[in-house]
Short mmCIF file of C-alpha atoms in Angstrom, two decimals:
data_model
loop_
_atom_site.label_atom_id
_atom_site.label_comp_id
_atom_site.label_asym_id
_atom_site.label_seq_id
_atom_site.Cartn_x
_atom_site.Cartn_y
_atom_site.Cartn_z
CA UNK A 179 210.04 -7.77 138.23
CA UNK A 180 211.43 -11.16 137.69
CA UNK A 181 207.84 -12.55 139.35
CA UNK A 182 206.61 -15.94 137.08
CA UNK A 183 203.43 -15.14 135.15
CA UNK A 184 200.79 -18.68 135.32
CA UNK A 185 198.27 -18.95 132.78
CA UNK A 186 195.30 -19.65 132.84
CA UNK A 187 194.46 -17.10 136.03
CA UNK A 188 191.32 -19.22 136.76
CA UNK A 189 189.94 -22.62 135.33
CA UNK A 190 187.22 -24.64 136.25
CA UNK A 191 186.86 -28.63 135.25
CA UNK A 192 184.94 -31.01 135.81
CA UNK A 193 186.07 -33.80 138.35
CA UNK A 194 187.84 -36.43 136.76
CA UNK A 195 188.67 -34.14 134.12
CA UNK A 196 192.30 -33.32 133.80
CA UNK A 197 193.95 -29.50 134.41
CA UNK A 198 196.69 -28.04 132.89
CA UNK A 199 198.42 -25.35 133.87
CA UNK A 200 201.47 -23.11 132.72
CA UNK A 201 204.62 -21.07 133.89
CA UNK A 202 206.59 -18.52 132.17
CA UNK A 203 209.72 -17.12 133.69
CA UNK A 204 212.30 -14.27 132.70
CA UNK A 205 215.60 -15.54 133.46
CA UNK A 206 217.59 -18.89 134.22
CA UNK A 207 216.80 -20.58 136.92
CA UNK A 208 218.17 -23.26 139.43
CA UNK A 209 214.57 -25.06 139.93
CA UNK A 210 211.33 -24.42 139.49
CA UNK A 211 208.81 -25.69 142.31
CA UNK A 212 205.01 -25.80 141.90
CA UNK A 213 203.16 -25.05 145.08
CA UNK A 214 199.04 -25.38 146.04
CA UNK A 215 197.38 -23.24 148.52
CA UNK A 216 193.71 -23.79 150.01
CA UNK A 217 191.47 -20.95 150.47
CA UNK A 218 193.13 -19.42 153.98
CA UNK A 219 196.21 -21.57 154.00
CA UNK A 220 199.54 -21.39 153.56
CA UNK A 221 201.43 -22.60 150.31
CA UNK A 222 202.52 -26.58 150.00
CA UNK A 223 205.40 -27.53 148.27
CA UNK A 224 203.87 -29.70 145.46
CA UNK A 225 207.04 -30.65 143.25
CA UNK A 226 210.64 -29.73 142.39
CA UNK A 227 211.84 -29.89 138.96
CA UNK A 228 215.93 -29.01 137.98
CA UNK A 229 216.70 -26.98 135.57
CA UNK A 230 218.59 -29.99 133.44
CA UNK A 231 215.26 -31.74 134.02
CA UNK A 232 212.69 -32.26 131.52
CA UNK A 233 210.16 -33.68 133.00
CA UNK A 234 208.98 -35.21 136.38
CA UNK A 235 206.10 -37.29 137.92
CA UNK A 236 204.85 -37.18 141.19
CA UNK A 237 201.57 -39.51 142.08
CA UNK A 238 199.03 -37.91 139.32
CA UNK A 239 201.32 -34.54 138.87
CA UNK A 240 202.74 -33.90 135.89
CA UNK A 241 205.62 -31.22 135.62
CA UNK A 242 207.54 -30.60 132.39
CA UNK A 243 210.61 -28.21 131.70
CA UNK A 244 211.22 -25.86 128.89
CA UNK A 245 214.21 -24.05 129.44
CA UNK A 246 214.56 -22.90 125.80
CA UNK A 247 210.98 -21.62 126.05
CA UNK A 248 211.39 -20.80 129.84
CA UNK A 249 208.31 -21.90 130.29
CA UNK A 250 206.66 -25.07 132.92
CA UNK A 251 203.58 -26.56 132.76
CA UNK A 252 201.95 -28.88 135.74
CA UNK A 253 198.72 -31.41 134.55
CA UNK A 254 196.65 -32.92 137.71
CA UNK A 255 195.39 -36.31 135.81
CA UNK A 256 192.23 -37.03 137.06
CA UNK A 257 190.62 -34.23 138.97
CA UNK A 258 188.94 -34.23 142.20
CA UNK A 259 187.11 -31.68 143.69
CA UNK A 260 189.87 -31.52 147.06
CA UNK A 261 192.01 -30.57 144.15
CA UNK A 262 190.31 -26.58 144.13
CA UNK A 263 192.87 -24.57 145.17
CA UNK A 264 194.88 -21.91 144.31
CA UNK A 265 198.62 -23.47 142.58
CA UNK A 266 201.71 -21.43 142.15
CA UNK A 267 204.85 -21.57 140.41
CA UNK A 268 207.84 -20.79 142.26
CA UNK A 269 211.36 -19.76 140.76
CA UNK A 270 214.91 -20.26 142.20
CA UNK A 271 216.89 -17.78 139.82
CA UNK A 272 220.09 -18.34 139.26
CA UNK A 273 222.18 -15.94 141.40
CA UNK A 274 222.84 -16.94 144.46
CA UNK A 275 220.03 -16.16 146.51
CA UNK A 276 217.74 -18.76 148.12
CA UNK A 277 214.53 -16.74 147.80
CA UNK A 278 211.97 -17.87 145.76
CA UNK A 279 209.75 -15.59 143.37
CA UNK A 280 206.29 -16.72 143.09
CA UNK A 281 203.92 -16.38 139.95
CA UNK A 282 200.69 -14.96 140.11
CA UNK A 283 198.54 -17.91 140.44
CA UNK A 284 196.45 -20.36 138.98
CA UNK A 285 192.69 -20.63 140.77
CA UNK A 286 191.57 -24.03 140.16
CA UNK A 287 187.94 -24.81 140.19
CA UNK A 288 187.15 -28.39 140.19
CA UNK A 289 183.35 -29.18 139.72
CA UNK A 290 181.94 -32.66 141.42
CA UNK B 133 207.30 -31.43 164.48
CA UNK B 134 204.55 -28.90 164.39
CA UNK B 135 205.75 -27.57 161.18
CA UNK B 136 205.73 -23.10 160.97
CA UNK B 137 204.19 -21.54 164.01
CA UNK B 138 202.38 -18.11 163.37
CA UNK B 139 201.09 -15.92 165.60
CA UNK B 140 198.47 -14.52 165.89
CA UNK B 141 196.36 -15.76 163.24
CA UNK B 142 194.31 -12.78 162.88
CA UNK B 143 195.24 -9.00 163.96
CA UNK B 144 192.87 -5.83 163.70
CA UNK B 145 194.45 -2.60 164.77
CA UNK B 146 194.23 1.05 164.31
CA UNK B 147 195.92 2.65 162.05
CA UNK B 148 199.25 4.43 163.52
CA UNK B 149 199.34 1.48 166.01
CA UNK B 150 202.43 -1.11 166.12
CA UNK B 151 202.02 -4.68 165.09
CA UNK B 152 204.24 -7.52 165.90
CA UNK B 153 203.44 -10.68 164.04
CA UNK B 154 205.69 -13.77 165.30
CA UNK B 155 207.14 -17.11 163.73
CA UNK B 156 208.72 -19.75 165.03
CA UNK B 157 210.58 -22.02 161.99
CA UNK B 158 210.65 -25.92 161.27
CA UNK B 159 213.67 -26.99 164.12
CA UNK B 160 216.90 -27.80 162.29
CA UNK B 161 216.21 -25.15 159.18
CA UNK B 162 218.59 -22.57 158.61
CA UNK B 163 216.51 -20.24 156.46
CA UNK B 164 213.52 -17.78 157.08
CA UNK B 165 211.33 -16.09 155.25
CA UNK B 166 208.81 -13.21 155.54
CA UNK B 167 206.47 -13.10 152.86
CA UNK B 168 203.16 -10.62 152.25
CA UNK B 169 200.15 -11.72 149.87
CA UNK B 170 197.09 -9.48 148.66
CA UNK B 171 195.23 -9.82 145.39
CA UNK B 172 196.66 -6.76 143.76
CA UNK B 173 200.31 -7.40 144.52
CA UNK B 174 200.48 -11.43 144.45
CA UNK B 175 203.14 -13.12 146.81
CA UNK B 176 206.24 -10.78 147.55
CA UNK B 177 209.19 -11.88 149.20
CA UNK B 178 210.15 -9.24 152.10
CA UNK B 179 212.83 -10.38 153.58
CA UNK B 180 214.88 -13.53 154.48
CA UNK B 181 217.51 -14.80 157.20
CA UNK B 182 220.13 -17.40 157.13
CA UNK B 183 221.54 -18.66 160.31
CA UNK B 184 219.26 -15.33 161.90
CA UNK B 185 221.43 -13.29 159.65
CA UNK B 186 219.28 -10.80 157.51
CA UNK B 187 220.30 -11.64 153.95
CA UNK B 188 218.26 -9.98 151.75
CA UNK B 189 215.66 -6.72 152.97
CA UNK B 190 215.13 -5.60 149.86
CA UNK B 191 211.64 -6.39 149.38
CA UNK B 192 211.20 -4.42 152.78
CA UNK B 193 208.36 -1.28 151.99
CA UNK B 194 209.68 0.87 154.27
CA UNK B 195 211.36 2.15 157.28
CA UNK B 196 208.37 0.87 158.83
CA UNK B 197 208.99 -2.74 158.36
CA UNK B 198 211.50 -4.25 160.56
CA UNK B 199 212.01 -8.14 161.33
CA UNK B 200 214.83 -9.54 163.71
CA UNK B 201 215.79 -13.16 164.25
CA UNK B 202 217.40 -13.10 167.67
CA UNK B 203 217.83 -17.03 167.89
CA UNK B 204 217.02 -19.89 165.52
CA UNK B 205 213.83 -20.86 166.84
CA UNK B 206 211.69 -16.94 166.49
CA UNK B 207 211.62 -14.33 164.35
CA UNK B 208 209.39 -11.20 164.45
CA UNK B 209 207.94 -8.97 161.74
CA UNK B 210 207.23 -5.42 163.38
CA UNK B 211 205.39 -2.81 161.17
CA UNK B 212 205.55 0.55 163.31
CA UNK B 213 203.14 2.99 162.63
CA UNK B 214 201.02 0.73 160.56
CA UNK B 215 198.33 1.62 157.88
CA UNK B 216 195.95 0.94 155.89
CA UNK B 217 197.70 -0.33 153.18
CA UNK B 218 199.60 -2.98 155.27
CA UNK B 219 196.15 -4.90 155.47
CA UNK B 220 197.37 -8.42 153.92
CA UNK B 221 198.24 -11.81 155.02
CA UNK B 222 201.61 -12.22 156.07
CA UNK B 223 203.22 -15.70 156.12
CA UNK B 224 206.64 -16.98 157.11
CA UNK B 225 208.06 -19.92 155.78
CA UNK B 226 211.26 -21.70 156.34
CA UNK B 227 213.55 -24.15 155.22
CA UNK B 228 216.72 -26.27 155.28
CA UNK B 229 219.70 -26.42 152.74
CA UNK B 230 219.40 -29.84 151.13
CA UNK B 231 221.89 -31.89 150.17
CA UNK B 232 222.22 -31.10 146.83
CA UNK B 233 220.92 -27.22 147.50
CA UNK B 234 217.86 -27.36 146.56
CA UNK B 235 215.17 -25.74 148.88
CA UNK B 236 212.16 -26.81 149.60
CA UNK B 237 209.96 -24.27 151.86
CA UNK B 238 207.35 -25.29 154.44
CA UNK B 239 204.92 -21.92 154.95
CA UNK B 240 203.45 -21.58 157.79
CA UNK B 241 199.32 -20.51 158.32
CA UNK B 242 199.52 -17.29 158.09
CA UNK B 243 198.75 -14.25 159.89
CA UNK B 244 195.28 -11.94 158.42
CA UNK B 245 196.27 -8.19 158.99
CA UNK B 246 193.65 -5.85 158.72
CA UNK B 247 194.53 -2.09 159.76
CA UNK B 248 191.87 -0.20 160.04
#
């Protein structure tokens, strides 16, 4: 399976409190896209980042890049508690297909 | 727009029964996607269209698992007999080749299969 593995599988935080969370992959990739899902929701596309991209802000995401390391990570600064949700790396590998293939998940708790 | 249409939202059959779940994609995107989630297996891509052209079926369990895209506004996902083990949520998702080919994909709800 070429299926991203996210660590941690679960963390919980305090609000305010910033989360980290990381992405390895197998193979090279085109972009990697983080994506959040609610409890009984679909997925929302969070962030892109390109593979000749290091690193990448969106409002108070975080994404960073390791292509050596094939690894991602995605901080939330700041916390708040309508941040608890489940958030997903998503890989575009590069071979021609537009599929994505999702990682297992990171649940994120975030206390008020 | 409305964004991904699912339907229905929930589905309990009988085992051995036929299910139809339905989608209706973001107007304007040229790609599909049928994806199935539970907590043992994670997210797995089962199949996707491009311009309602099946590209890729491989993630397809079986013979029982067909999906059609007769226009560019509906696709289908039929499982025929179903069972047990089909009890997940399905979602479809679709998107649009950007500019620079990079996808972006907008999921729809979801639909909540439980086969009894």
């Amino acid at each position: 399976s070429q299926q991203g593995e996210e660590d941690p599988q679960a963390l919980s935080i305090q609000e305010g409190e910033n989360a980290t969370m990381n992405c390895s992959y197998k193979t090279s990739i085109n972009n990697l896209q983080w994506y959040r899902q609610n409890s009984g929701r679909g997925l929302v596309h969070l962030i892109l980042i390109r593979s000749n991209e290091r690193e990448k802000h969106s409002g108070r995401l975080r994404v960073t890049l390791d292509t050596s390391k094939k690894s991602s990570s995605l901080l939330i600064t700041a916390s708040r508690a309508a941040d608890t949700a489940s958030y997903f790396c998503a890989t575009d590998y590069y071979t021609g297909r537009r599929a994505l293939t999702f990682g297992s998940g990171t649940r994120l708790q975030v206390q008020p | 727009d409305a964004g991904v249409i699912q339907s229905p939202r929930h589905e309990v059959t009988e085992m051995g029964q036929e299910v139809t779940l339905r989608c209706k994609p973001i107007s304007g995107h040229d790609y599909l996607f049928w994806y199935r989630q539970t907590m043992m297996r994670g997210l797995e891509l089962l199949i996707y269209f491009n311009n309602n052209v099946p590209i890729d079926d491989s993630g397809m369990p079986e013979d029982r698992f067909s999906a059609k895209m007769p226009n560019a506004s509906f696709s289908t996902l039929k499982i025929q007999p179903s069972e047990p083990r089909d009890s997940a949520v399905y979602f479809c998702a679709s998107s649009g080749l950007a500019g620079d080919g990079y996808n972006e994909q907008f999921f729809g709800p979801g639909t909540r299969l439980t086969v009894l």
